[in-house]
């Protein structure tokens, strides 16, 4: 499952929010990836996620593959648009 999401967070995506996002991704059995600017990173990897520039208004594609992929994508969207 793949979904384009426009980030709408009031806080900047620095280390703490990214760590929370990685923890959220790790709650799912599905593989979860973020695609942005020709980069694809594992959303369960703190180092990979820190390499992305996630700012409010930026567009990211969330890709999930597995049994709970829909729930994983929905959770990522909820987090990024809160």
PDB file of N, CA and C in Angstrom:
ATOM      1  N   UNK A   1       0.856  -1.175   0.000  1.00  0.00           N
ATOM      2  CA  UNK A   1       0.000   0.000   0.000  1.00  0.00           C
ATOM      3  C   UNK A   1       0.895   1.229   0.000  1.00  0.00           C
ATOM      4  N   UNK A   2       0.497   2.226  -0.757  1.00  0.00           N
ATOM      5  CA  UNK A   2       1.290   3.443  -0.903  1.00  0.00           C
ATOM      6  C   UNK A   2       0.370   4.645  -0.783  1.00  0.00           C
ATOM      7  N   UNK A   3       0.838   5.688  -0.079  1.00  0.00           N
ATOM      8  CA  UNK A   3       0.018   6.889   0.077  1.00  0.00           C
ATOM      9  C   UNK A   3       0.907   8.117   0.164  1.00  0.00           C
ATOM     10  N   UNK A   4       0.548   9.152  -0.601  1.00  0.00           N
ATOM     11  CA  UNK A   4       1.229  10.439  -0.519  1.00  0.00           C
ATOM     12  C   UNK A   4       0.621  11.246   0.619  1.00  0.00           C
ATOM     13  N   UNK A   5       1.477  11.832   1.441  1.00  0.00           N
ATOM     14  CA  UNK A   5       1.030  12.598   2.606  1.00  0.00           C
ATOM     15  C   UNK A   5       1.775  13.925   2.636  1.00  0.00           C
ATOM     16  N   UNK A   6       1.040  14.999   2.871  1.00  0.00           N
ATOM     17  CA  UNK A   6       1.659  16.304   3.086  1.00  0.00           C
ATOM     18  C   UNK A   6       1.782  16.496   4.594  1.00  0.00           C
ATOM     19  N   UNK A   7       2.999  16.689   5.057  1.00  0.00           N
ATOM     20  CA  UNK A   7       3.254  16.840   6.491  1.00  0.00           C
ATOM     21  C   UNK A   7       2.620  18.133   6.978  1.00  0.00           C
ATOM     22  N   UNK A   8       1.849  18.032   8.058  1.00  0.00           N
ATOM     23  CA  UNK A   8       1.136  19.184   8.603  1.00  0.00           C
ATOM     24  C   UNK A   8       1.347  19.281  10.107  1.00  0.00           C
ATOM     25  N   UNK A   9       2.585  19.162  10.522  1.00  0.00           N
ATOM     26  CA  UNK A   9       2.878  19.214  11.953  1.00  0.00           C
ATOM     27  C   UNK A   9       3.308  20.616  12.345  1.00  0.00           C
ATOM     28  N   UNK A  10       2.876  21.049  13.514  1.00  0.00           N
ATOM     29  CA  UNK A  10       3.258  22.375  13.993  1.00  0.00           C
ATOM     30  C   UNK A  10       4.692  22.376  14.514  1.00  0.00           C
ATOM     31  N   UNK A  11       5.129  21.258  15.077  1.00  0.00           N
ATOM     32  CA  UNK A  11       6.499  21.152  15.579  1.00  0.00           C
ATOM     33  C   UNK A  11       7.414  20.659  14.467  1.00  0.00           C
ATOM     34  N   UNK A  12       8.671  21.086  14.500  1.00  0.00           N
ATOM     35  CA  UNK A  12       9.623  20.606  13.509  1.00  0.00           C
ATOM     36  C   UNK A  12       9.959  19.146  13.804  1.00  0.00           C
ATOM     37  N   UNK A  13      10.333  18.433  12.760  1.00  0.00           N
ATOM     38  CA  UNK A  13      10.649  17.015  12.898  1.00  0.00           C
ATOM     39  C   UNK A  13      12.123  16.861  13.250  1.00  0.00           C
ATOM     40  N   UNK A  14      12.420  17.040  14.519  1.00  0.00           N
ATOM     41  CA  UNK A  14      13.779  16.863  15.002  1.00  0.00           C
ATOM     42  C   UNK A  14      13.883  15.489  15.646  1.00  0.00           C
ATOM     43  N   UNK A  15      14.905  15.269  16.433  1.00  0.00           N
ATOM     44  CA  UNK A  15      15.207  13.932  16.948  1.00  0.00           C
ATOM     45  C   UNK A  15      14.060  13.293  17.727  1.00  0.00           C
ATOM     46  N   UNK A  16      13.435  14.017  18.635  1.00  0.00           N
ATOM     47  CA  UNK A  16      12.397  13.402  19.471  1.00  0.00           C
ATOM     48  C   UNK A  16      11.163  12.993  18.672  1.00  0.00           C
ATOM     49  N   UNK A  17      10.576  13.873  17.840  1.00  0.00           N
ATOM     50  CA  UNK A  17       9.422  13.423  17.056  1.00  0.00           C
ATOM     51  C   UNK A  17       9.772  12.299  16.082  1.00  0.00           C
ATOM     52  N   UNK A  18      10.973  12.338  15.523  1.00  0.00           N
ATOM     53  CA  UNK A  18      11.370  11.262  14.614  1.00  0.00           C
ATOM     54  C   UNK A  18      11.509   9.956  15.386  1.00  0.00           C
ATOM     55  N   UNK A  19      12.044  10.003  16.592  1.00  0.00           N
ATOM     56  CA  UNK A  19      12.142   8.793  17.416  1.00  0.00           C
ATOM     57  C   UNK A  19      10.755   8.232  17.707  1.00  0.00           C
ATOM     58  N   UNK A  20       9.791   9.097  17.972  1.00  0.00           N
ATOM     59  CA  UNK A  20       8.411   8.644  18.206  1.00  0.00           C
ATOM     60  C   UNK A  20       7.823   8.026  16.940  1.00  0.00           C
ATOM     61  N   UNK A  21       8.130   8.607  15.793  1.00  0.00           N
ATOM     62  CA  UNK A  21       7.645   8.071  14.520  1.00  0.00           C
ATOM     63  C   UNK A  21       8.238   6.686  14.262  1.00  0.00           C
ATOM     64  N   UNK A  22       9.516   6.510  14.550  1.00  0.00           N
ATOM     65  CA  UNK A  22      10.173   5.209  14.392  1.00  0.00           C
ATOM     66  C   UNK A  22       9.557   4.187  15.350  1.00  0.00           C
ATOM     67  N   UNK A  23       9.296   4.585  16.589  1.00  0.00           N
ATOM     68  CA  UNK A  23       8.646   3.684  17.549  1.00  0.00           C
ATOM     69  C   UNK A  23       7.269   3.272  17.044  1.00  0.00           C
ATOM     70  N   UNK A  24       6.543   4.213  16.473  1.00  0.00           N
ATOM     71  CA  UNK A  24       5.219   3.913  15.926  1.00  0.00           C
ATOM     72  C   UNK A  24       5.332   2.907  14.781  1.00  0.00           C
ATOM     73  N   UNK A  25       6.267   3.128  13.881  1.00  0.00           N
ATOM     74  CA  UNK A  25       6.456   2.213  12.748  1.00  0.00           C
ATOM     75  C   UNK A  25       6.800   0.808  13.227  1.00  0.00           C
ATOM     76  N   UNK A  26       7.560   0.725  14.304  1.00  0.00           N
ATOM     77  CA  UNK A  26       7.972  -0.579  14.829  1.00  0.00           C
ATOM     78  C   UNK A  26       6.841  -1.350  15.498  1.00  0.00           C
ATOM     79  N   UNK A  27       5.694  -0.727  15.694  1.00  0.00           N
ATOM     80  CA  UNK A  27       4.543  -1.424  16.273  1.00  0.00           C
ATOM     81  C   UNK A  27       3.846  -2.317  15.250  1.00  0.00           C
ATOM     82  N   UNK A  28       4.240  -2.207  13.988  1.00  0.00           N
ATOM     83  CA  UNK A  28       3.572  -2.951  12.925  1.00  0.00           C
ATOM     84  C   UNK A  28       4.488  -4.034  12.370  1.00  0.00           C
ATOM     85  N   UNK A  29       3.875  -5.144  11.994  1.00  0.00           N
ATOM     86  CA  UNK A  29       4.632  -6.235  11.395  1.00  0.00           C
ATOM     87  C   UNK A  29       5.033  -5.942   9.963  1.00  0.00           C
ATOM     88  N   UNK A  30       4.300  -5.067   9.309  1.00  0.00           N
ATOM     89  CA  UNK A  30       4.588  -4.712   7.922  1.00  0.00           C
ATOM     90  C   UNK A  30       5.904  -3.957   7.819  1.00  0.00           C
ATOM     91  N   UNK A  31       6.529  -4.073   6.660  1.00  0.00           N
ATOM     92  CA  UNK A  31       7.664  -3.210   6.341  1.00  0.00           C
ATOM     93  C   UNK A  31       7.097  -1.841   6.027  1.00  0.00           C
ATOM     94  N   UNK A  32       7.724  -0.793   6.549  1.00  0.00           N
ATOM     95  CA  UNK A  32       7.241   0.571   6.333  1.00  0.00           C
ATOM     96  C   UNK A  32       8.412   1.410   5.834  1.00  0.00           C
ATOM     97  N   UNK A  33       8.179   2.113   4.731  1.00  0.00           N
ATOM     98  CA  UNK A  33       9.214   2.948   4.126  1.00  0.00           C
ATOM     99  C   UNK A  33       8.676   4.344   3.872  1.00  0.00           C
ATOM    100  N   UNK A  34       9.569   5.317   3.913  1.00  0.00           N
ATOM    101  CA  UNK A  34       9.253   6.681   3.507  1.00  0.00           C
ATOM    102  C   UNK A  34      10.044   6.964   2.245  1.00  0.00           C
ATOM    103  N   UNK A  35       9.368   7.526   1.243  1.00  0.00           N
ATOM    104  CA  UNK A  35      10.022   7.927   0.007  1.00  0.00           C
ATOM    105  C   UNK A  35       9.900   9.437  -0.136  1.00  0.00           C
ATOM    106  N   UNK A  36      11.052  10.073  -0.401  1.00  0.00           N
ATOM    107  CA  UNK A  36      11.073  11.527  -0.513  1.00  0.00           C
ATOM    108  C   UNK A  36      12.319  11.928  -1.287  1.00  0.00           C
ATOM    109  N   UNK A  37      12.148  12.788  -2.281  1.00  0.00           N
ATOM    110  CA  UNK A  37      13.297  13.294  -3.049  1.00  0.00           C
ATOM    111  C   UNK A  37      14.195  12.168  -3.550  1.00  0.00           C
ATOM    112  N   UNK A  38      13.608  11.176  -4.182  1.00  0.00           N
ATOM    113  CA  UNK A  38      14.344  10.033  -4.749  1.00  0.00           C
ATOM    114  C   UNK A  38      15.084   9.195  -3.709  1.00  0.00           C
ATOM    115  N   UNK A  39      14.731   9.327  -2.449  1.00  0.00           N
ATOM    116  CA  UNK A  39      15.296   8.495  -1.384  1.00  0.00           C
ATOM    117  C   UNK A  39      14.196   7.606  -0.833  1.00  0.00           C
ATOM    118  N   UNK A  40      14.563   6.382  -0.495  1.00  0.00           N
ATOM    119  CA  UNK A  40      13.637   5.455   0.166  1.00  0.00           C
ATOM    120  C   UNK A  40      14.332   4.969   1.432  1.00  0.00           C
ATOM    121  N   UNK A  41      13.700   5.233   2.576  1.00  0.00           N
ATOM    122  CA  UNK A  41      14.316   4.828   3.842  1.00  0.00           C
ATOM    123  C   UNK A  41      13.342   3.975   4.647  1.00  0.00           C
ATOM    124  N   UNK A  42      13.906   3.107   5.445  1.00  0.00           N
ATOM    125  CA  UNK A  42      13.132   2.248   6.329  1.00  0.00           C
ATOM    126  C   UNK A  42      12.620   3.101   7.490  1.00  0.00           C
ATOM    127  N   UNK A  43      11.309   3.168   7.651  1.00  0.00           N
ATOM    128  CA  UNK A  43      10.719   3.986   8.716  1.00  0.00           C
ATOM    129  C   UNK A  43      11.004   3.418  10.101  1.00  0.00           C
ATOM    130  N   UNK A  44      11.515   2.200  10.164  1.00  0.00           N
ATOM    131  CA  UNK A  44      11.848   1.587  11.448  1.00  0.00           C
ATOM    132  C   UNK A  44      13.306   1.848  11.836  1.00  0.00           C
ATOM    133  N   UNK A  45      14.003   2.621  11.013  1.00  0.00           N
ATOM    134  CA  UNK A  45      15.410   2.934  11.248  1.00  0.00           C
ATOM    135  C   UNK A  45      15.568   4.401  11.630  1.00  0.00           C
ATOM    136  N   UNK A  46      16.051   4.655  12.830  1.00  0.00           N
ATOM    137  CA  UNK A  46      16.224   6.037  13.280  1.00  0.00           C
ATOM    138  C   UNK A  46      17.229   6.763  12.391  1.00  0.00           C
ATOM    139  N   UNK A  47      18.302   6.089  11.993  1.00  0.00           N
ATOM    140  CA  UNK A  47      19.314   6.735  11.150  1.00  0.00           C
ATOM    141  C   UNK A  47      18.745   7.068   9.772  1.00  0.00           C
ATOM    142  N   UNK A  48      17.970   6.154   9.216  1.00  0.00           N
ATOM    143  CA  UNK A  48      17.355   6.422   7.922  1.00  0.00           C
ATOM    144  C   UNK A  48      16.393   7.586   7.986  1.00  0.00           C
ATOM    145  N   UNK A  49      15.566   7.604   9.007  1.00  0.00           N
ATOM    146  CA  UNK A  49      14.570   8.669   9.139  1.00  0.00           C
ATOM    147  C   UNK A  49      15.221  10.021   9.407  1.00  0.00           C
ATOM    148  N   UNK A  50      16.325  10.034  10.137  1.00  0.00           N
ATOM    149  CA  UNK A  50      17.025  11.291  10.406  1.00  0.00           C
ATOM    150  C   UNK A  50      17.636  11.866   9.128  1.00  0.00           C
ATOM    151  N   UNK A  51      17.842  11.017   8.117  1.00  0.00           N
ATOM    152  CA  UNK A  51      18.446  11.492   6.868  1.00  0.00           C
ATOM    153  C   UNK A  51      17.453  12.254   5.996  1.00  0.00           C
ATOM    154  N   UNK A  52      16.164  12.149   6.299  1.00  0.00           N
ATOM    155  CA  UNK A  52      15.147  12.878   5.541  1.00  0.00           C
ATOM    156  C   UNK A  52      14.919  14.255   6.155  1.00  0.00           C
ATOM    157  N   UNK A  53      14.560  15.203   5.312  1.00  0.00           N
ATOM    158  CA  UNK A  53      14.217  16.545   5.797  1.00  0.00           C
ATOM    159  C   UNK A  53      12.693  16.617   5.848  1.00  0.00           C
ATOM    160  N   UNK A  54      12.129  16.283   6.992  1.00  0.00           N
ATOM    161  CA  UNK A  54      10.681  16.250   7.168  1.00  0.00           C
ATOM    162  C   UNK A  54      10.228  17.559   7.805  1.00  0.00           C
ATOM    163  N   UNK A  55       9.647  18.422   6.991  1.00  0.00           N
ATOM    164  CA  UNK A  55       9.173  19.713   7.482  1.00  0.00           C
ATOM    165  C   UNK A  55       7.710  19.891   7.109  1.00  0.00           C
ATOM    166  N   UNK A  56       7.030  20.737   7.839  1.00  0.00           N
ATOM    167  CA  UNK A  56       5.626  21.006   7.549  1.00  0.00           C
ATOM    168  C   UNK A  56       5.495  21.518   6.122  1.00  0.00           C
ATOM    169  N   UNK A  57       4.550  20.946   5.385  1.00  0.00           N
ATOM    170  CA  UNK A  57       4.323  21.315   3.995  1.00  0.00           C
ATOM    171  C   UNK A  57       5.032  20.415   3.003  1.00  0.00           C
ATOM    172  N   UNK A  58       5.990  19.626   3.476  1.00  0.00           N
ATOM    173  CA  UNK A  58       6.711  18.705   2.597  1.00  0.00           C
ATOM    174  C   UNK A  58       5.826  17.504   2.270  1.00  0.00           C
ATOM    175  N   UNK A  59       6.037  16.944   1.091  1.00  0.00           N
ATOM    176  CA  UNK A  59       5.273  15.771   0.664  1.00  0.00           C
ATOM    177  C   UNK A  59       6.156  14.535   0.789  1.00  0.00           C
ATOM    178  N   UNK A  60       5.611  13.505   1.400  1.00  0.00           N
ATOM    179  CA  UNK A  60       6.318  12.243   1.571  1.00  0.00           C
ATOM    180  C   UNK A  60       5.380  11.118   1.136  1.00  0.00           C
ATOM    181  N   UNK A  61       5.952  10.066   0.576  1.00  0.00           N
ATOM    182  CA  UNK A  61       5.166   8.889   0.225  1.00  0.00           C
ATOM    183  C   UNK A  61       5.466   7.807   1.250  1.00  0.00           C
ATOM    184  N   UNK A  62       4.415   7.301   1.878  1.00  0.00           N
ATOM    185  CA  UNK A  62       4.563   6.215   2.845  1.00  0.00           C
ATOM    186  C   UNK A  62       4.180   4.920   2.138  1.00  0.00           C
ATOM    187  N   UNK A  63       5.066   3.942   2.216  1.00  0.00           N
ATOM    188  CA  UNK A  63       4.842   2.644   1.591  1.00  0.00           C
ATOM    189  C   UNK A  63       4.887   1.586   2.683  1.00  0.00           C
ATOM    190  N   UNK A  64       3.875   0.744   2.733  1.00  0.00           N
ATOM    191  CA  UNK A  64       3.854  -0.354   3.704  1.00  0.00           C
ATOM    192  C   UNK A  64       3.516  -1.641   2.970  1.00  0.00           C
ATOM    193  N   UNK A  65       4.188  -2.711   3.374  1.00  0.00           N
ATOM    194  CA  UNK A  65       3.987  -4.016   2.751  1.00  0.00           C
ATOM    195  C   UNK A  65       3.871  -5.063   3.847  1.00  0.00           C
ATOM    196  N   UNK A  66       2.712  -5.716   3.919  1.00  0.00           N
ATOM    197  CA  UNK A  66       2.521  -6.754   4.928  1.00  0.00           C
ATOM    198  C   UNK A  66       1.076  -6.860   5.357  1.00  0.00           C
ATOM    199  N   UNK A  67       0.838  -7.700   6.354  1.00  0.00           N
ATOM    200  CA  UNK A  67      -0.521  -8.002   6.800  1.00  0.00           C
ATOM    201  C   UNK A  67      -1.266  -6.802   7.370  1.00  0.00           C
ATOM    202  N   UNK A  68      -0.550  -5.898   8.022  1.00  0.00           N
ATOM    203  CA  UNK A  68      -1.211  -4.740   8.632  1.00  0.00           C
ATOM    204  C   UNK A  68      -0.816  -3.428   7.945  1.00  0.00           C
ATOM    205  N   UNK A  69      -0.552  -3.514   6.645  1.00  0.00           N
ATOM    206  CA  UNK A  69      -0.063  -2.352   5.900  1.00  0.00           C
ATOM    207  C   UNK A  69      -1.024  -1.165   5.934  1.00  0.00           C
ATOM    208  N   UNK A  70      -2.318  -1.418   5.844  1.00  0.00           N
ATOM    209  CA  UNK A  70      -3.278  -0.315   5.856  1.00  0.00           C
ATOM    210  C   UNK A  70      -3.260   0.416   7.200  1.00  0.00           C
ATOM    211  N   UNK A  71      -3.213  -0.346   8.283  1.00  0.00           N
ATOM    212  CA  UNK A  71      -3.152   0.265   9.617  1.00  0.00           C
ATOM    213  C   UNK A  71      -1.854   1.050   9.791  1.00  0.00           C
ATOM    214  N   UNK A  72      -0.766   0.520   9.257  1.00  0.00           N
ATOM    215  CA  UNK A  72       0.531   1.199   9.369  1.00  0.00           C
ATOM    216  C   UNK A  72       0.514   2.531   8.632  1.00  0.00           C
ATOM    217  N   UNK A  73       0.001   2.535   7.410  1.00  0.00           N
ATOM    218  CA  UNK A  73      -0.059   3.778   6.628  1.00  0.00           C
ATOM    219  C   UNK A  73      -0.978   4.787   7.312  1.00  0.00           C
ATOM    220  N   UNK A  74      -2.118   4.326   7.798  1.00  0.00           N
ATOM    221  CA  UNK A  74      -3.051   5.227   8.497  1.00  0.00           C
ATOM    222  C   UNK A  74      -2.402   5.842   9.739  1.00  0.00           C
ATOM    223  N   UNK A  75      -1.649   5.041  10.488  1.00  0.00           N
ATOM    224  CA  UNK A  75      -0.988   5.544  11.696  1.00  0.00           C
ATOM    225  C   UNK A  75       0.081   6.580  11.347  1.00  0.00           C
ATOM    226  N   UNK A  76       0.831   6.331  10.273  1.00  0.00           N
ATOM    227  CA  UNK A  76       1.851   7.296   9.837  1.00  0.00           C
ATOM    228  C   UNK A  76       1.186   8.610   9.418  1.00  0.00           C
ATOM    229  N   UNK A  77       0.075   8.495   8.697  1.00  0.00           N
ATOM    230  CA  UNK A  77      -0.647   9.700   8.267  1.00  0.00           C
ATOM    231  C   UNK A  77      -1.178  10.480   9.471  1.00  0.00           C
ATOM    232  N   UNK A  78      -1.762   9.774  10.425  1.00  0.00           N
ATOM    233  CA  UNK A  78      -2.280  10.442  11.628  1.00  0.00           C
ATOM    234  C   UNK A  78      -1.165  11.190  12.360  1.00  0.00           C
ATOM    235  N   UNK A  79      -0.003  10.563  12.464  1.00  0.00           N
ATOM    236  CA  UNK A  79       1.120  11.186  13.166  1.00  0.00           C
ATOM    237  C   UNK A  79       1.607  12.434  12.423  1.00  0.00           C
ATOM    238  N   UNK A  80       1.725  12.321  11.111  1.00  0.00           N
ATOM    239  CA  UNK A  80       2.301  13.409  10.307  1.00  0.00           C
ATOM    240  C   UNK A  80       1.343  14.572  10.071  1.00  0.00           C
ATOM    241  N   UNK A  81       0.066  14.363  10.346  1.00  0.00           N
ATOM    242  CA  UNK A  81      -0.911  15.431  10.094  1.00  0.00           C
ATOM    243  C   UNK A  81      -1.558  15.929  11.383  1.00  0.00           C
ATOM    244  N   UNK A  82      -0.972  15.568  12.518  1.00  0.00           N
ATOM    245  CA  UNK A  82      -1.533  15.975  13.820  1.00  0.00           C
ATOM    246  C   UNK A  82      -1.218  17.427  14.119  1.00  0.00           C
TER     247      UNK A  82
END
